[in-house]
């Protein structure tokens, strides 16, 4: 039997796919797959560093997709969950998938298969929430700017939605937790890394980074939000079930004072 | 823009519009054209929820709350002493665009009190939509309220710009309408509905031949009925809903528990409770009719003119029709499966698939997601005993209520809690 190997990759999705390629190609006995930023070598395994190779990544991507569209979505979404140890689980999942004749026969009573699809579903829910809960604020240089702080790394998943919707305005959505953003420059979306000193969530005082009328629109929206409730039907439990409190600080309609 | 003035108007005109329960932004898949602004998501997106738990997805406002009519159930009625306001066309356009650009909303839901005449009002609603589409290149969702009595020409134009059109019938019976909305005639509602239906049909058939035919009201039309304002029975309500679904191909009928807004001898007094549970039961019935293959007279008829409040309408029907049961989940056709209490449409699909591989027993059904606490009294499967034994309807009901009291009582949610 081959000695087991821990594979170290750069943390990117392409890097992960390249790792899978190498592991399959060299028939490695994989002990673990770890990001280079947080690797802790196992005591009894060799390590091998993988260099991201887009061609190889693409072949793995296509291989999974040809088996099942559902599976490729599950793999990508679950990867973005950033769950500890998800890489090795995904690797096993992909092995199982490749062993089936048509990808549809994946056995959902299998622990790993079930777990991956649950992770993917959670990330999917977060994606939808971010599409709903992004609140842009117009900056003085005409960029619609939004902060988000999602539980999972969903920026890559929401990029298309916002590009399709806001094709005629420049916008930037910034992930406060992961310290990077996606920026649309009226032509295409690019990833940008910023280190904002000032996080504009809705309790901060007025910032002169934004156009003055920005605050007028926020107030209008805030007031609108209040006037839509019918008092005799109030149901706070239902409300927080739909809009969990951890999202409130970035919702301009939940603002307490500007 | 004078923000203080706009804000005052917005407060008045959003407040008056909130009784319209329709909020859906779904059913349209308008795409972004020419690098413009916006698109419509087929499923719709709720950007927030009101504190009463309803989805906020559209900027829902009245163009004005001036009204020449005096419908008893309406806050905007002429005789009500409230602050009045009116938006200018451009103000509504600016609000919509600026809210949309900030990702607050999916689009606009514009309704209005009737000022001067139905046509004068309708013309302005159409002008807002036209401006949004043609000058702002806006492709988000637009729902326009048709003004009862508006002319065919205006209705036709409205459908060219709007994703959805609706006329609220409000009062489900003609006699109730006479009593509560003496200024309106039944035809004032049905004429615009008919016009819109015919245009939708015509455009659809033209699109089959000429692909470039523009879309006409792609999300169809809807209407709303007030529940509990004019003493009608659930039977009256659901029979007229069925009539509107059939005759005008409504996409949705909404039921809105009457919120007392007027001191009027013809109406429930101010402070009386909003009939939310009843509203919920009506939505459940609506689902049974649209997706479960029930005919309205099976659920509501002269012997049974009102829905039960303590159990959902499907269970109630089953209890009255025990002779159809037990149903064998391993052999029954789809239609019958869908009639078993505790089995939702999703479970029906799963059962049909799974039983090709093996005979299903209680365990399988449970895994599939069937609510056995209800289903077990109405089903046989590949497990030995049949739970109903010789229980009669009263006893079954009692046992079910006992095991699921939390779920059935206090069901005051206005979002559909979808029963199985
Ligand atoms: S016509 Fe419409 S706005 Fe006017 S009173 Fe009647 S329901 Fe209210």
XYZ file of C-alpha atoms and ligand atoms in Angstrom, chain B residues 62 64-78 112-114 148 170 181 183-184, ligand 1:
32
model
C -50.939 54.412 -3.715
C -53.073 59.047 -4.271
C -55.495 58.424 -1.444
C -57.971 60.987 -2.712
C -61.055 59.085 -3.756
C -64.444 60.048 -5.120
C -65.954 56.766 -3.933
C -67.065 55.671 -0.535
C -66.507 51.951 -0.115
C -67.233 51.131 3.498
C -64.316 48.754 4.079
C -61.652 51.123 2.765
C -59.475 53.599 4.712
C -59.240 55.757 1.645
C -63.021 56.203 1.273
C -64.291 59.725 0.674
C -54.571 54.320 -6.321
C -57.694 55.874 -4.967
C -59.931 57.149 -7.722
C -62.472 49.441 -11.635
C -62.849 42.874 -2.367
C -69.457 49.662 -2.239
C -70.587 53.388 -6.149
C -69.226 50.331 -7.896
S -62.790 53.075 -4.917
Fe -61.024 52.011 -4.076
S -59.876 53.581 -3.003
Fe -61.888 54.407 -3.379
S -63.040 53.970 -1.550
Fe -63.437 52.278 -2.952
S -61.883 50.755 -2.466
Fe -61.226 52.667 -1.511
